[in-house]
């Protein structure tokens, strides 16, 4: 990676996204005043560096699943914007960023449930639900609480997704830096 590209990625994406992720962790909010400039800076950098097609494709690949998750009630609007913004910087690598972010969020949820003493009950209900749905073919026989239904103080039943996405972005960057 060229020095200027590395500086642009750090200053325009990774550092401000990390700040936004910290705010999301503390307040369950990804602020537009941070996320939108990351998105715009990604597009400007893509125009400057001649990678606008990659940036637009990445933006679409980040936005579409995020928007679907938002419509289903699993993500907030800031998560969708962050996914699109990361896509402008990382291009098609936003797909593994989203996948790694989902895995991290899943693990985080399991840890929270375990710390609250509810993991065993959740796993039991989830296993029963799978058995009834896929073995016995009984539809809607049981409602299984989502992983984010946790009594952890300060979060209620919400798990901030921004930190998982940004950790995933850093991870993908570190493992795929030759591709930038």
Coordinates of N, CA and C in Angstrom, one line a residue:
X1 N 0.8 -1.2 0.0 CA 0.0 0.0 0.0 C 0.9 1.2 0.0
X2 N 0.5 2.2 -0.8 CA 1.3 3.5 -0.8 C 1.0 4.2 0.4
X3 N 2.0 5.0 0.8 CA 1.9 5.8 2.0 C 0.7 6.7 2.1
X4 N 0.5 7.4 1.0 CA -0.7 8.3 1.0 C -2.0 7.6 1.1
X5 N -2.1 6.4 0.5 CA -3.3 5.6 0.6 C -3.5 5.1 2.0
X6 N -2.4 4.8 2.7 CA -2.5 4.3 4.1 C -2.9 5.5 5.0
X7 N -2.4 6.7 4.8 CA -2.7 7.8 5.6 C -4.2 8.2 5.3
X8 N -4.6 8.1 4.1 CA -6.0 8.4 3.7 C -7.0 7.4 4.4
X9 N -6.6 6.1 4.4 CA -7.5 5.1 5.0 C -7.5 5.3 6.5
X10 N -6.4 5.6 7.2 CA -6.4 5.8 8.6 C -7.2 7.1 9.0
X11 N -6.8 8.2 8.3 CA -7.4 9.5 8.7 C -8.9 9.6 8.2
X12 N -9.2 9.0 7.1 CA -10.5 9.2 6.5 C -11.5 8.1 7.0
X13 N -11.0 7.0 7.4 CA -11.9 5.9 7.7 C -11.7 5.2 9.1
X14 N -10.5 4.6 9.3 CA -10.4 3.8 10.5 C -10.4 4.5 11.8
X15 N -9.7 5.7 11.8 CA -9.7 6.4 13.1 C -11.1 7.0 13.4
X16 N -11.7 7.7 12.4 CA -13.0 8.3 12.8 C -14.1 7.2 13.0
X17 N -14.0 6.0 12.3 CA -14.9 4.9 12.5 C -14.7 4.3 13.9
X18 N -13.5 4.3 14.3 CA -13.2 3.8 15.7 C -13.8 4.7 16.8
X19 N -13.7 6.0 16.5 CA -14.3 7.0 17.5 C -15.8 6.8 17.5
X20 N -16.4 6.6 16.3 CA -17.9 6.4 16.2 C -18.3 5.1 16.9
X21 N -17.4 4.0 16.8 CA -17.7 2.8 17.4 C -17.7 2.9 18.9
X22 N -16.7 3.7 19.4 CA -16.7 3.9 20.9 C -17.9 4.6 21.4
X23 N -18.4 5.6 20.6 CA -19.6 6.3 21.0 C -20.8 5.4 20.9
X24 N -20.8 4.5 19.9 CA -21.9 3.5 19.8 C -21.9 2.6 21.0
X25 N -20.7 2.2 21.4 CA -20.6 1.3 22.6 C -21.1 2.0 23.8
X26 N -20.8 3.2 24.0 CA -21.2 3.9 25.2 C -22.6 4.4 25.2
X27 N -23.1 4.9 24.0 CA -24.4 5.5 24.0 C -25.4 4.9 23.0
X28 N -25.1 3.8 22.4 CA -25.9 3.2 21.4 C -26.3 4.1 20.3
X29 N -25.3 4.8 19.8 CA -25.6 5.9 18.7 C -24.3 6.0 17.9
X30 N -24.5 5.9 16.6 CA -23.4 6.1 15.6 C -23.7 7.5 15.0
X31 N -22.9 8.5 15.5 CA -23.3 9.9 15.1 C -23.0 10.2 13.6
X32 N -24.0 10.9 13.0 CA -23.9 11.3 11.6 C -22.8 12.2 11.4
X33 N -22.4 13.0 12.4 CA -21.3 14.0 12.2 C -20.0 13.3 12.0
X34 N -19.9 12.0 12.3 CA -18.7 11.2 12.1 C -18.9 10.3 10.9
X35 N -20.0 9.6 10.9 CA -20.2 8.5 9.9 C -20.3 9.1 8.5
X36 N -21.1 10.2 8.3 CA -21.3 10.7 7.0 C -20.0 11.3 6.4
X37 N -19.2 12.0 7.2 CA -17.9 12.4 6.6 C -17.0 11.2 6.2
X38 N -17.1 10.1 6.9 CA -16.3 9.0 6.5 C -16.8 8.5 5.1
X39 N -18.1 8.5 5.0 CA -18.7 8.0 3.7 C -18.3 8.9 2.6
X40 N -18.4 10.2 2.8 CA -18.1 11.2 1.8 C -16.6 11.2 1.5
X41 N -15.8 11.1 2.5 CA -14.3 11.0 2.3 C -13.9 9.8 1.5
X42 N -14.6 8.7 1.7 CA -14.4 7.4 0.9 C -14.7 7.7 -0.5
X43 N -15.8 8.4 -0.8 CA -16.1 8.6 -2.2 C -15.1 9.6 -2.9
X44 N -14.7 10.6 -2.1 CA -13.7 11.6 -2.6 C -12.4 10.9 -2.9
X45 N -12.0 10.0 -1.9 CA -10.7 9.3 -2.1 C -10.8 8.4 -3.3
X46 N -11.9 7.7 -3.5 CA -12.1 6.8 -4.6 C -12.0 7.6 -6.0
X47 N -12.6 8.8 -6.0 CA -12.5 9.6 -7.2 C -11.0 10.0 -7.4
X48 N -10.3 10.4 -6.4 CA -9.0 10.9 -6.5 C -8.0 9.7 -6.9
X49 N -8.3 8.5 -6.4 CA -7.4 7.4 -6.6 C -7.8 6.6 -7.8
X50 N -8.9 6.9 -8.4 CA -9.4 6.2 -9.6 C -10.1 4.9 -9.4
X51 N -10.6 4.7 -8.2 CA -11.3 3.5 -7.8 C -12.8 3.7 -7.5
X52 N -13.4 4.6 -8.2 CA -14.8 5.0 -7.9 C -15.7 3.8 -8.1
X53 N -15.5 3.0 -9.1 CA -16.4 1.8 -9.3 C -16.3 0.8 -8.2
X54 N -15.1 0.6 -7.7 CA -15.0 -0.3 -6.5 C -15.7 0.3 -5.3
X55 N -15.5 1.6 -5.1 CA -16.2 2.3 -4.0 C -17.7 2.2 -4.0
X56 N -18.2 2.5 -5.2 CA -19.7 2.4 -5.4 C -20.2 1.0 -5.2
X57 N -19.5 0.0 -5.7 CA -19.9 -1.4 -5.5 C -19.8 -1.8 -4.0
X58 N -18.8 -1.4 -3.4 CA -18.6 -1.6 -1.9 C -19.7 -0.9 -1.1
X59 N -20.0 0.3 -1.5 CA -21.1 1.0 -0.9 C -22.4 0.3 -1.0
X60 N -22.7 -0.2 -2.2 CA -24.0 -0.9 -2.4 C -23.9 -2.2 -1.6
X61 N -22.8 -2.9 -1.7 CA -22.7 -4.2 -0.9 C -22.8 -4.0 0.6
X62 N -22.4 -2.8 1.1 CA -22.6 -2.5 2.5 C -24.0 -2.1 2.8
X63 N -24.6 -1.2 1.9 CA -25.8 -0.6 2.2 C -27.0 -1.6 2.1
X64 N -27.0 -2.5 1.1 CA -28.2 -3.3 0.9 C -28.4 -4.3 2.0
X65 N -27.5 -5.1 2.5 CA -27.8 -6.0 3.6 C -28.1 -5.2 4.9
X66 N -27.4 -4.0 5.0 CA -27.7 -3.2 6.2 C -29.1 -2.7 6.2
X67 N -29.6 -2.2 5.0 CA -30.9 -1.7 4.9 C -32.0 -2.8 5.1
X68 N -31.7 -4.0 4.6 CA -32.6 -5.2 4.9 C -32.6 -5.4 6.4
X69 N -31.4 -5.4 7.1 CA -31.4 -5.6 8.5 C -32.1 -4.5 9.3
X70 N -32.1 -3.3 8.8 CA -32.8 -2.2 9.4 C -34.3 -2.4 9.2
X71 N -34.7 -2.8 8.0 CA -36.2 -3.0 7.8 C -36.7 -4.2 8.6
X72 N -35.9 -5.2 8.9 CA -36.3 -6.3 9.8 C -36.2 -6.0 11.3
X73 N -35.7 -4.8 11.6 CA -35.6 -4.4 13.0 C -34.3 -4.8 13.7
X74 N -33.3 -5.3 13.0 CA -32.1 -5.8 13.7 C -31.0 -4.8 13.7
X75 N -31.1 -3.8 12.9 CA -30.0 -2.8 12.9 C -30.6 -1.4 13.0
X76 N -29.8 -0.5 13.4 CA -30.2 0.9 13.4 C -29.7 1.6 12.2
X77 N -30.2 2.8 11.9 CA -29.8 3.6 10.7 C -28.3 3.9 10.7
X78 N -27.7 4.2 11.8 CA -26.3 4.4 11.9 C -25.5 3.2 11.4
X79 N -25.9 2.0 11.8 CA -25.2 0.8 11.3 C -25.3 0.7 9.8
X80 N -26.4 1.0 9.2 CA -26.5 1.0 7.8 C -25.6 2.0 7.1
X81 N -25.5 3.2 7.6 CA -24.7 4.2 7.1 C -23.2 3.8 7.3
X82 N -22.9 3.3 8.4 CA -21.5 2.8 8.7 C -21.1 1.7 7.7
X83 N -22.0 0.8 7.5 CA -21.7 -0.3 6.5 C -21.4 0.2 5.1
X84 N -22.3 1.2 4.7 CA -22.1 1.8 3.4 C -20.8 2.6 3.3
X85 N -20.5 3.3 4.4 CA -19.2 4.1 4.5 C -18.0 3.2 4.4
X86 N -18.0 2.1 5.1 CA -16.9 1.2 5.1 C -16.8 0.6 3.7
X87 N -17.9 0.4 3.0 CA -17.9 -0.1 1.7 C -17.2 0.8 0.7
X88 N -17.3 2.1 0.9 CA -16.7 3.1 0.0 C -15.1 3.0 0.1
X89 N -14.7 2.6 1.3 CA -13.2 2.5 1.5 C -12.7 1.2 1.2
X90 N -13.4 0.1 1.5 CA -12.9 -1.2 1.4 C -13.4 -2.0 0.1
X91 N -14.3 -1.4 -0.6 CA -14.8 -2.1 -1.8 C -15.5 -3.4 -1.5
X92 N -15.2 -4.4 -2.3 CA -15.9 -5.7 -2.0 C -15.5 -6.3 -0.7
X93 N -14.4 -5.9 -0.1 CA -14.0 -6.4 1.2 C -15.0 -6.1 2.3
X94 N -15.9 -5.2 2.0 CA -17.0 -4.9 3.0 C -17.8 -6.2 3.3
X95 N -17.9 -7.1 2.3 CA -18.6 -8.4 2.6 C -18.0 -9.2 3.7
X96 N -16.6 -9.5 3.7 CA -16.1 -10.2 4.8 C -16.1 -9.3 6.1
X97 N -16.0 -8.0 5.9 CA -16.2 -7.1 7.1 C -17.5 -7.4 7.8
X98 N -18.6 -7.4 7.0 CA -19.9 -7.6 7.6 C -20.0 -9.0 8.2
X99 N -19.5 -10.0 7.5 CA -19.5 -11.4 8.0 C -18.7 -11.5 9.3
X100 N -17.5 -11.0 9.4 CA -16.7 -11.0 10.6 C -17.4 -10.2 11.7
X101 N -18.0 -9.0 11.3 CA -18.7 -8.2 12.3 C -19.9 -9.0 12.9
X102 N -20.6 -9.7 12.1 CA -21.8 -10.5 12.6 C -21.3 -11.6 13.5
X103 N -20.2 -12.3 13.2 CA -19.6 -13.3 14.0 C -19.2 -12.7 15.4
X104 N -18.6 -11.5 15.3 CA -18.2 -10.9 16.6 C -19.4 -10.5 17.4
X105 N -20.4 -10.0 16.8 CA -21.6 -9.6 17.5 C -22.3 -10.8 18.1
X106 N -22.3 -12.0 17.4 CA -22.9 -13.2 17.9 C -22.1 -13.7 19.1
X107 N -20.8 -13.6 19.1 CA -19.9 -14.0 20.2 C -20.2 -13.1 21.4
X108 N -20.2 -11.8 21.1 CA -20.5 -10.8 22.2 C -21.8 -11.1 22.8
X109 N -22.8 -11.4 22.1 CA -24.2 -11.8 22.6 C -24.1 -13.0 23.5
X110 N -23.4 -14.0 23.0 CA -23.3 -15.2 23.8 C -22.6 -15.0 25.2
X111 N -21.5 -14.1 25.1 CA -20.8 -13.8 26.3 C -21.7 -13.0 27.3
X112 N -22.5 -12.1 26.8 CA -23.4 -11.3 27.6 C -24.4 -12.2 28.3
X113 N -25.0 -13.2 27.5 CA -25.9 -14.1 28.0 C -25.3 -15.0 29.1
X114 N -24.1 -15.4 28.8 CA -23.4 -16.3 29.8 C -23.1 -15.5 31.1
X115 N -22.7 -14.3 31.0 CA -22.4 -13.5 32.2 C -23.7 -13.2 33.0
X116 N -24.8 -13.1 32.3 CA -26.1 -12.9 32.9 C -26.8 -14.2 33.4
X117 N -26.1 -15.3 33.2 CA -26.6 -16.6 33.6 C -27.8 -17.1 32.8
X118 N -27.9 -16.6 31.6 CA -29.1 -17.0 30.7 C -28.7 -17.8 29.5
X119 N -27.4 -18.1 29.3 CA -27.0 -18.8 28.1 C -27.6 -20.2 28.0
X120 N -27.6 -20.9 29.1 CA -28.1 -22.3 29.1 C -29.6 -22.3 28.7
X121 N -30.4 -21.4 29.3 CA -31.8 -21.4 28.9 C -32.0 -21.0 27.5
X122 N -31.2 -20.0 27.0 CA -31.4 -19.6 25.6 C -31.0 -20.7 24.7
X123 N -29.9 -21.4 24.9 CA -29.5 -22.5 24.1 C -30.6 -23.6 24.1
X124 N -31.1 -23.9 25.2 CA -32.2 -24.9 25.3 C -33.4 -24.6 24.5
X125 N -33.9 -23.3 24.6 CA -35.0 -22.9 23.9 C -34.7 -22.8 22.4
X126 N -33.5 -22.4 22.0 CA -33.1 -22.4 20.6 C -33.1 -23.8 20.0
X127 N -32.5 -24.7 20.8 CA -32.4 -26.1 20.3 C -33.8 -26.7 20.1
X128 N -34.7 -26.5 21.1 CA -36.1 -27.0 21.0 C -36.7 -26.4 19.7
X129 N -36.5 -25.1 19.6 CA -37.1 -24.4 18.4 C -36.7 -25.0 17.1
X130 N -35.3 -25.2 17.0 CA -34.8 -25.9 15.8 C -35.4 -27.3 15.6
X131 N -35.4 -28.0 16.6 CA -36.0 -29.4 16.5 C -37.4 -29.4 16.1
X132 N -38.2 -28.5 16.7 CA -39.6 -28.5 16.3 C -39.8 -28.0 14.9
X133 N -39.0 -27.0 14.5 CA -39.2 -26.4 13.2 C -38.7 -27.3 12.1
X134 N -37.5 -27.9 12.2 CA -36.9 -28.6 11.1 C -37.0 -30.1 11.2
X135 N -37.2 -30.7 12.4 CA -37.4 -32.1 12.4 C -38.9 -32.5 12.5
X136 N -39.6 -31.8 13.3 CA -41.1 -32.1 13.4 C -41.9 -31.3 12.5
X137 N -41.3 -30.3 11.8 CA -42.0 -29.5 10.8 C -43.1 -28.7 11.4
X138 N -43.0 -28.3 12.7 CA -44.0 -27.5 13.3 C -43.6 -26.0 13.2
X139 N -44.5 -25.2 12.5 CA -44.1 -23.8 12.4 C -44.7 -23.0 13.5
X140 N -44.0 -22.0 13.9 CA -44.4 -21.0 14.9 C -44.8 -21.7 16.2
X141 N -44.2 -22.8 16.5 CA -44.6 -23.5 17.8 C -43.9 -22.9 19.0
X142 N -42.9 -22.1 18.8 CA -42.1 -21.6 19.9 C -41.5 -20.3 19.5
X143 N -41.5 -19.3 20.4 CA -40.8 -18.1 20.2 C -39.5 -18.1 20.9
X144 N -38.4 -17.9 20.2 CA -37.1 -18.0 20.9 C -36.6 -16.5 21.0
X145 N -36.2 -16.1 22.2 CA -35.7 -14.7 22.3 C -34.5 -14.5 21.5
X146 N -34.3 -13.3 20.9 CA -33.1 -13.1 20.2 C -31.9 -13.0 21.1
X147 N -30.7 -13.1 20.5 CA -29.5 -13.1 21.4 C -29.3 -11.8 22.1
X148 N -29.9 -10.7 21.6 CA -29.7 -9.4 22.2 C -30.7 -9.2 23.4
X149 N -31.6 -10.2 23.6 CA -32.5 -10.0 24.8 C -31.7 -10.4 26.0
X150 N -31.0 -9.4 26.6 CA -30.2 -9.6 27.7 C -30.5 -8.6 28.8
X151 N -30.4 -8.9 30.0 CA -30.7 -8.0 31.1 C -29.5 -7.1 31.5
X152 N -28.5 -7.1 30.7 CA -27.3 -6.4 31.1 C -27.6 -4.9 31.3
X153 N -27.3 -4.3 32.5 CA -27.7 -2.9 32.7 C -27.0 -2.0 31.7
X154 N -27.7 -1.0 31.3 CA -27.2 0.0 30.4 C -27.5 -0.3 28.9
X155 N -27.7 -1.6 28.6 CA -28.0 -1.9 27.2 C -29.4 -2.4 27.0
X156 N -30.1 -2.8 28.0 CA -31.4 -3.3 27.8 C -31.3 -4.5 26.9
X157 N -32.0 -4.6 25.8 CA -32.0 -5.7 24.9 C -31.3 -5.3 23.6
X158 N -30.5 -4.3 23.6 CA -29.8 -3.8 22.4 C -28.3 -4.0 22.5
X159 N -27.8 -4.5 21.4 CA -26.3 -4.7 21.3 C -25.8 -3.8 20.2
X160 N -24.9 -2.9 20.5 CA -24.4 -2.0 19.5 C -23.6 -2.8 18.4
X161 N -23.9 -2.6 17.1 CA -23.2 -3.3 16.1 C -22.0 -2.6 15.6
X162 N -21.9 -1.3 15.8 CA -20.8 -0.5 15.3 C -19.4 -1.0 15.7
X163 N -19.2 -1.3 17.0 CA -17.9 -1.8 17.5 C -17.6 -3.1 16.8
X164 N -18.5 -4.0 16.6 CA -18.2 -5.2 15.9 C -17.8 -5.0 14.4
X165 N -18.5 -4.0 13.8 CA -18.1 -3.7 12.4 C -16.7 -3.1 12.3
X166 N -16.4 -2.2 13.2 CA -15.1 -1.5 13.1 C -14.0 -2.5 13.5
X167 N -14.2 -3.3 14.5 CA -13.1 -4.3 14.8 C -12.9 -5.2 13.6
X168 N -14.0 -5.6 12.9 CA -13.9 -6.4 11.7 C -13.2 -5.7 10.6
X169 N -13.4 -4.4 10.5 CA -12.7 -3.6 9.5 C -11.2 -3.6 9.7
X170 N -10.9 -3.3 11.0 CA -9.4 -3.4 11.4 C -8.8 -4.7 11.1
X171 N -9.6 -5.8 11.4 CA -9.1 -7.1 11.2 C -8.9 -7.4 9.7
X172 N -9.9 -7.1 8.9 CA -9.7 -7.3 7.5 C -8.6 -6.5 6.9
X173 N -8.5 -5.3 7.4 CA -7.4 -4.4 6.9 C -6.0 -5.0 7.2
X174 N -5.9 -5.5 8.4 CA -4.6 -6.1 8.9 C -4.2 -7.4 8.1
X175 N -5.3 -8.2 7.8 CA -5.0 -9.4 7.1 C -5.0 -9.3 5.6
X176 N -5.6 -8.2 5.0 CA -5.7 -8.0 3.6 C -5.0 -6.8 3.1
X177 N -4.0 -6.3 3.9 CA -3.5 -5.0 3.5 C -2.7 -5.0 2.2
X178 N -2.3 -6.1 1.8 CA -1.7 -6.2 0.5 C -2.6 -5.9 -0.7
X179 N -3.9 -6.0 -0.4 CA -4.9 -5.7 -1.4 C -5.3 -4.3 -1.6
X180 N -4.8 -3.4 -0.7 CA -5.1 -2.0 -0.8 C -4.2 -1.2 -1.6

